[in-house]
Short mmCIF file of N, CA and C in Angstrom, two decimals:
data_model
loop_
_atom_site.label_atom_id
_atom_site.label_comp_id
_atom_site.label_asym_id
_atom_site.label_seq_id
_atom_site.Cartn_x
_atom_site.Cartn_y
_atom_site.Cartn_z
N UNK T 1 138.32 60.34 112.92
CA UNK T 1 138.02 58.54 112.82
C UNK T 1 137.92 58.57 114.21
N UNK T 2 136.52 57.56 114.16
CA UNK T 2 136.21 56.83 115.38
C UNK T 2 136.17 55.51 115.13
N UNK T 3 136.04 54.63 115.99
CA UNK T 3 136.46 53.10 115.81
C UNK T 3 135.59 52.34 117.35
N UNK T 4 134.72 51.73 117.19
CA UNK T 4 134.28 50.88 118.66
C UNK T 4 133.99 49.36 118.06
N UNK T 5 132.66 48.73 118.97
CA UNK T 5 131.97 47.78 118.97
C UNK T 5 130.49 48.19 119.13
N UNK T 6 129.57 47.24 118.90
CA UNK T 6 128.52 47.02 119.06
C UNK T 6 127.70 46.18 120.11
N UNK T 7 127.22 45.89 121.37
CA UNK T 7 126.94 44.56 122.30
C UNK T 7 125.21 44.78 121.98
N UNK T 8 125.14 43.89 121.68
CA UNK T 8 123.70 43.86 122.06
C UNK T 8 122.98 43.50 123.27
N UNK T 9 121.59 44.18 123.91
CA UNK T 9 121.12 43.55 124.88
C UNK T 9 119.81 44.09 125.13
N UNK T 10 119.48 43.06 126.74
CA UNK T 10 118.31 43.55 125.86
C UNK T 10 117.23 44.88 126.75
N UNK T 11 119.05 45.67 127.75
CA UNK T 11 118.17 47.00 127.97
C UNK T 11 119.57 47.64 127.94
N UNK T 12 119.99 48.51 126.56
CA UNK T 12 120.97 49.34 126.21
C UNK T 12 121.60 50.09 127.54
N UNK T 13 120.81 51.08 127.80
CA UNK T 13 120.66 51.83 128.39
C UNK T 13 121.09 51.34 129.99
N UNK T 14 120.49 50.26 130.35
CA UNK T 14 121.16 50.06 132.19
C UNK T 14 122.01 49.41 131.18
N UNK T 15 122.65 48.33 130.76
CA UNK T 15 124.03 48.47 130.31
C UNK T 15 125.09 49.33 129.88
N UNK T 16 124.82 50.07 129.27
CA UNK T 16 125.72 50.84 128.87
C UNK T 16 125.75 51.63 130.66
N UNK T 17 125.37 51.93 131.52
CA UNK T 17 125.44 52.68 132.75
C UNK T 17 126.54 51.74 133.69
N UNK T 18 125.91 50.16 133.87
CA UNK T 18 127.18 49.38 134.31
C UNK T 18 128.41 49.84 133.64
N UNK T 19 128.28 49.82 132.39
CA UNK T 19 130.10 49.99 131.96
C UNK T 19 130.32 51.78 132.42
N UNK T 20 129.64 52.27 132.51
CA UNK T 20 129.96 53.05 132.89
C UNK T 20 130.29 53.72 134.11
N UNK T 21 129.64 53.37 135.04
CA UNK T 21 130.31 53.18 136.31
C UNK T 21 131.88 52.18 136.12
N UNK T 22 131.63 51.46 135.82
CA UNK T 22 132.71 50.67 136.08
C UNK T 22 133.83 50.83 135.69
N UNK T 23 134.17 51.85 134.91
CA UNK T 23 134.73 52.26 134.26
C UNK T 23 135.46 53.69 134.48
N UNK T 24 134.43 54.16 134.55
CA UNK T 24 134.41 55.43 134.63
C UNK T 24 134.21 57.01 133.27
N UNK T 25 133.27 56.13 132.04
CA UNK T 25 134.06 56.39 130.94
C UNK T 25 132.32 57.60 131.14
N UNK T 26 131.57 57.86 130.15
CA UNK T 26 130.38 59.43 130.09
C UNK T 26 129.53 58.29 129.25
N UNK T 27 128.35 58.55 129.38
CA UNK T 27 127.31 58.22 128.24
C UNK T 27 127.76 59.14 127.77
N UNK T 28 127.73 59.11 126.14
CA UNK T 28 128.08 60.09 124.67
C UNK T 28 126.47 59.90 124.18
N UNK T 29 125.95 59.26 124.68
CA UNK T 29 124.62 59.19 123.63
C UNK T 29 123.77 58.45 123.33
N UNK T 30 122.30 59.16 124.28
CA UNK T 30 121.10 58.26 124.01
C UNK T 30 119.97 58.32 123.41
N UNK T 31 119.69 57.40 122.93
CA UNK T 31 118.54 57.00 122.36
C UNK T 31 117.63 56.00 121.88
N UNK T 32 116.28 55.99 121.46
CA UNK T 32 115.70 54.61 121.81
C UNK T 32 116.48 53.60 121.03
N UNK T 33 116.44 52.38 121.70
CA UNK T 33 116.77 51.63 121.64
C UNK T 33 118.85 51.17 121.38
N UNK T 34 119.34 52.52 121.88
CA UNK T 34 121.20 52.23 121.51
C UNK T 34 121.42 53.63 122.35
N UNK T 35 122.10 52.79 123.33
CA UNK T 35 123.41 54.23 124.26
C UNK T 35 124.76 53.62 123.88
N UNK T 36 125.36 54.76 123.81
CA UNK T 36 126.80 54.88 123.18
C UNK T 36 127.79 55.19 124.48
N UNK T 37 128.19 54.78 124.69
CA UNK T 37 129.51 55.10 126.11
C UNK T 37 130.79 55.46 124.90
N UNK T 38 131.46 56.55 125.33
CA UNK T 38 132.59 56.79 124.96
C UNK T 38 133.50 56.60 125.67
N UNK T 39 135.31 56.36 125.74
CA UNK T 39 135.73 57.11 125.67
C UNK T 39 136.83 58.23 126.30
N UNK T 40 136.90 58.31 127.47
CA UNK T 40 137.41 60.00 128.12
C UNK T 40 137.83 60.70 127.49
N UNK T 41 138.91 59.83 126.68
CA UNK T 41 139.69 60.48 125.93
C UNK T 41 139.71 59.24 124.65
N UNK T 42 139.92 60.30 123.13
CA UNK T 42 139.99 59.65 122.39
C UNK T 42 138.59 58.97 121.32
N UNK T 43 138.77 58.66 120.33
CA UNK T 43 137.41 58.44 119.26
C UNK T 43 137.08 56.77 119.93
N UNK T 44 137.51 56.10 120.88
CA UNK T 44 136.12 54.78 120.88
C UNK T 44 135.63 55.14 121.77
N UNK T 45 134.18 54.17 121.13
CA UNK T 45 132.82 53.87 121.55
C UNK T 45 132.63 52.78 121.55
N UNK T 46 131.57 51.84 123.00
CA UNK T 46 131.36 51.29 122.85
C UNK T 46 129.32 51.32 123.13
N UNK T 47 129.31 50.35 121.55
CA UNK T 47 127.11 50.63 121.48
C UNK T 47 126.19 49.90 121.71
N UNK T 48 125.95 49.48 122.92
CA UNK T 48 125.26 49.35 122.98
C UNK T 48 123.03 48.68 122.40
N UNK T 49 122.97 48.68 121.84
CA UNK T 49 122.02 48.33 121.13
C UNK T 49 121.33 47.03 121.41
N UNK T 50 120.10 47.53 121.31
CA UNK T 50 117.93 46.85 121.69
C UNK T 50 118.94 45.60 120.88
N UNK T 51 117.86 44.05 121.08
CA UNK T 51 117.99 43.30 121.06
C UNK T 51 116.92 42.40 120.99
N UNK T 52 116.20 42.15 120.98
CA UNK T 52 115.05 41.37 120.74
C UNK T 52 115.03 39.93 120.85
N UNK T 53 113.90 38.91 121.38
CA UNK T 53 114.90 37.13 121.79
C UNK T 53 116.66 37.29 122.40
N UNK T 54 117.19 38.90 123.02
CA UNK T 54 118.14 38.32 123.30
C UNK T 54 118.61 37.32 124.09
N UNK T 55 120.13 36.51 123.49
CA UNK T 55 119.96 35.33 124.70
C UNK T 55 121.36 35.18 125.25
N UNK T 56 121.61 35.42 126.56
CA UNK T 56 123.52 35.96 126.77
C UNK T 56 123.83 34.48 126.58
N UNK T 57 124.98 34.49 126.05
CA UNK T 57 125.67 34.08 126.22
C UNK T 57 125.67 32.79 127.30
N UNK T 58 126.86 31.57 126.95
CA UNK T 58 126.82 30.23 128.24
C UNK T 58 128.33 30.04 128.20
N UNK T 59 128.98 30.80 129.54
CA UNK T 59 130.14 30.67 130.24
C UNK T 59 130.83 29.33 131.15
N UNK T 60 131.86 28.42 130.97
CA UNK T 60 132.26 28.39 129.71
C UNK T 60 131.52 27.53 128.66
N UNK T 61 131.73 27.95 127.08
CA UNK T 61 131.12 27.50 126.33
C UNK T 61 130.05 25.98 126.35
N UNK T 62 129.09 25.46 125.64
CA UNK T 62 128.55 24.50 125.81
C UNK T 62 127.68 24.64 124.39
N UNK T 63 128.05 23.06 123.37
CA UNK T 63 127.56 22.63 121.79
C UNK T 63 126.10 23.31 122.28
N UNK T 64 125.56 23.46 121.20
CA UNK T 64 124.39 23.64 121.13
C UNK T 64 124.15 24.57 122.36
N UNK T 65 124.73 25.65 122.88
CA UNK T 65 123.84 26.83 123.01
C UNK T 65 124.83 28.05 122.98
N UNK T 66 124.18 29.50 123.87
CA UNK T 66 124.71 30.82 122.13
C UNK T 66 125.99 30.16 122.91
N UNK T 67 126.95 30.71 122.58
CA UNK T 67 128.54 30.56 122.43
C UNK T 67 128.80 32.64 122.50
N UNK T 68 130.13 32.68 123.46
CA UNK T 68 129.94 34.05 123.64
C UNK T 68 130.80 34.00 122.63
N UNK T 69 130.62 35.67 122.08
CA UNK T 69 131.39 36.01 120.41
C UNK T 69 132.78 36.97 120.94
N UNK T 70 132.58 37.28 122.08
CA UNK T 70 133.69 38.09 122.55
C UNK T 70 133.27 38.76 123.69
N UNK T 71 134.17 39.43 124.37
CA UNK T 71 134.57 39.36 126.16
C UNK T 71 135.23 40.25 126.10
N UNK T 72 135.04 41.16 127.63
CA UNK T 72 136.28 42.23 127.55
C UNK T 72 136.93 41.36 128.42
N UNK T 73 138.37 42.46 128.71
CA UNK T 73 139.58 41.92 129.58
C UNK T 73 139.66 43.85 129.86
N UNK T 74 140.05 43.61 131.60
CA UNK T 74 139.84 45.23 132.31
C UNK T 74 141.48 44.40 132.42
N UNK T 75 142.36 45.27 132.68
CA UNK T 75 143.72 45.18 133.47
C UNK T 75 143.18 45.43 135.09
N UNK T 76 143.88 45.13 136.23
CA UNK T 76 143.09 46.11 137.75
C UNK T 76 144.29 45.75 138.26
N UNK T 77 144.96 46.66 139.51
CA UNK T 77 146.02 46.19 139.71
C UNK T 77 145.13 45.51 140.99
N UNK T 78 144.31 46.00 141.62
CA UNK T 78 143.91 44.98 142.87
C UNK T 78 142.63 43.74 142.49
N UNK T 79 143.41 42.24 142.22
CA UNK T 79 141.95 42.02 141.94
C UNK T 79 140.47 41.56 141.88
N UNK T 80 140.75 41.81 143.91
CA UNK T 80 139.46 41.76 145.33
C UNK T 80 138.73 42.60 145.90
N UNK T 81 140.17 44.02 145.53
CA UNK T 81 138.97 45.18 145.09
C UNK T 81 138.08 45.56 143.81
N UNK T 82 138.34 44.98 142.33
CA UNK T 82 137.97 45.10 141.61
C UNK T 82 136.71 44.21 141.45
N UNK T 83 137.08 42.78 141.92
CA UNK T 83 135.76 42.01 141.68
C UNK T 83 134.69 42.23 142.53
N UNK T 84 134.95 43.29 143.97
CA UNK T 84 133.86 43.01 145.14
C UNK T 84 133.16 44.67 144.30
N UNK T 85 133.97 45.65 143.95
CA UNK T 85 133.02 46.78 143.33
C UNK T 85 132.20 46.73 141.83
N UNK T 86 133.20 45.84 140.89
CA UNK T 86 132.01 45.29 139.98
C UNK T 86 130.47 44.58 140.49
N UNK T 87 130.53 43.62 141.14
CA UNK T 87 129.47 42.59 141.79
C UNK T 87 128.85 43.75 142.46
N UNK T 88 129.03 44.37 143.47
CA UNK T 88 128.30 45.73 143.81
C UNK T 88 128.01 46.49 142.53
N UNK T 89 128.49 46.51 140.89
CA UNK T 89 127.97 47.19 140.92
C UNK T 89 126.41 46.48 139.41
N UNK T 90 126.01 45.27 140.14
CA UNK T 90 125.90 44.17 139.22
C UNK T 90 126.01 43.21 138.45
N UNK T 91 126.84 42.72 137.91
CA UNK T 91 128.95 41.85 138.17
C UNK T 91 127.99 40.49 138.72
N UNK T 92 128.27 40.17 137.65
CA UNK T 92 128.08 38.27 139.17
C UNK T 92 129.35 37.44 138.52
N UNK T 93 129.97 36.64 139.55
CA UNK T 93 131.05 35.71 139.70
C UNK T 93 130.51 34.49 138.64
N UNK T 94 131.87 34.01 137.72
CA UNK T 94 131.01 32.84 137.01
C UNK T 94 131.80 31.30 137.57
N UNK T 95 130.96 30.49 137.74
CA UNK T 95 131.24 29.43 139.24
C UNK T 95 133.45 29.00 138.24
N UNK T 96 133.24 29.18 137.04
CA UNK T 96 134.30 28.53 136.04
C UNK T 96 135.42 29.27 136.09
N UNK T 97 136.21 29.59 136.49
CA UNK T 97 138.01 30.36 136.78
C UNK T 97 138.72 29.43 136.18
N UNK T 98 139.51 30.48 135.34
CA UNK T 98 140.37 29.13 134.38
C UNK T 98 141.50 29.64 135.16
N UNK T 99 142.17 30.56 135.68
CA UNK T 99 142.76 31.13 135.38
C UNK T 99 143.37 31.99 137.21
N UNK T 100 145.11 31.97 137.85
CA UNK T 100 144.58 32.58 139.51
C UNK T 100 144.30 34.17 139.49
N UNK T 101 145.30 34.67 138.01
CA UNK T 101 145.44 35.92 137.89
C UNK T 101 144.44 36.92 137.62
N UNK T 102 142.33 35.86 136.88
CA UNK T 102 141.60 36.39 136.22
C UNK T 102 140.17 36.43 136.77
N UNK T 103 139.80 36.56 136.42
CA UNK T 103 138.05 36.78 137.38
C UNK T 103 137.57 36.89 136.26
N UNK T 104 136.48 35.69 135.97
CA UNK T 104 135.69 36.29 135.16
C UNK T 104 134.27 36.32 135.37
N UNK T 105 134.15 37.29 134.71
CA UNK T 105 131.86 38.00 135.48
C UNK T 105 131.54 37.91 134.39
N UNK T 106 130.22 38.24 134.63
CA UNK T 106 129.12 38.03 133.87
C UNK T 106 128.73 39.82 133.99
N UNK T 107 128.39 40.39 133.40
CA UNK T 107 127.17 41.65 133.26
C UNK T 107 125.94 41.27 133.63
N UNK T 108 125.54 43.01 133.79
CA UNK T 108 123.78 42.05 134.01
C UNK T 108 123.18 41.71 133.01
N UNK T 109 123.73 41.94 131.79
CA UNK T 109 122.92 42.10 130.83
C UNK T 109 123.63 39.62 130.25
N UNK T 110 124.92 39.99 131.19
CA UNK T 110 125.40 38.17 130.87
C UNK T 110 126.25 37.64 130.31
N UNK T 111 126.77 39.07 129.78
CA UNK T 111 127.74 39.00 129.10
C UNK T 111 128.85 38.58 129.85
N UNK T 112 130.30 37.53 129.56
CA UNK T 112 131.13 37.04 130.14
C UNK T 112 132.18 38.47 130.52
N UNK T 113 132.69 39.25 130.87
CA UNK T 113 134.15 40.03 131.14
C UNK T 113 135.16 39.21 132.16
N UNK T 114 136.64 39.98 131.35
CA UNK T 114 137.36 38.97 132.89
C UNK T 114 138.04 40.13 133.14
N UNK T 115 138.21 39.72 134.41
CA UNK T 115 139.79 41.59 135.06
C UNK T 115 140.40 40.92 135.61
N UNK T 116 142.12 41.22 135.01
CA UNK T 116 143.06 40.87 134.80
C UNK T 116 143.85 41.74 135.91
N UNK T 117 144.60 40.67 136.81
CA UNK T 117 145.77 41.37 137.62
C UNK T 117 146.22 42.50 136.79
N UNK T 118 147.31 42.78 136.88
CA UNK T 118 148.02 43.19 136.75
C UNK T 118 149.62 42.91 137.70
N UNK T 119 150.60 41.65 136.58
CA UNK T 119 151.69 41.54 137.46
C UNK T 119 152.71 41.63 137.48
N UNK T 120 152.56 43.07 135.95
CA UNK T 120 153.37 43.36 135.87
C UNK T 120 154.66 44.05 136.17
#
């Protein structure tokens, strides 16, 4: 048994490679319009699918515009270096930052994701 989530993107291969580099997870499958990122242990997959007419979500949400329908949260030990690494891979930093121990970024397709400092 496996489980996963599917994410729309204008270029699923490029977005999968961004997350592959960010997380250190391998590409499990790549075909026309679909690229699958596989967790190194277990049966967890993130599927990136071609989306015609894709519109990046707006963060923070704005009435009448494409809202984020989901986002990733990644726990990190060093927030500043994790942000720098993500930016070097193609992410951008959101202007609106609601918390000191979390950084909201956008992946290359414009999906927001969070890097969360491990304060525990």
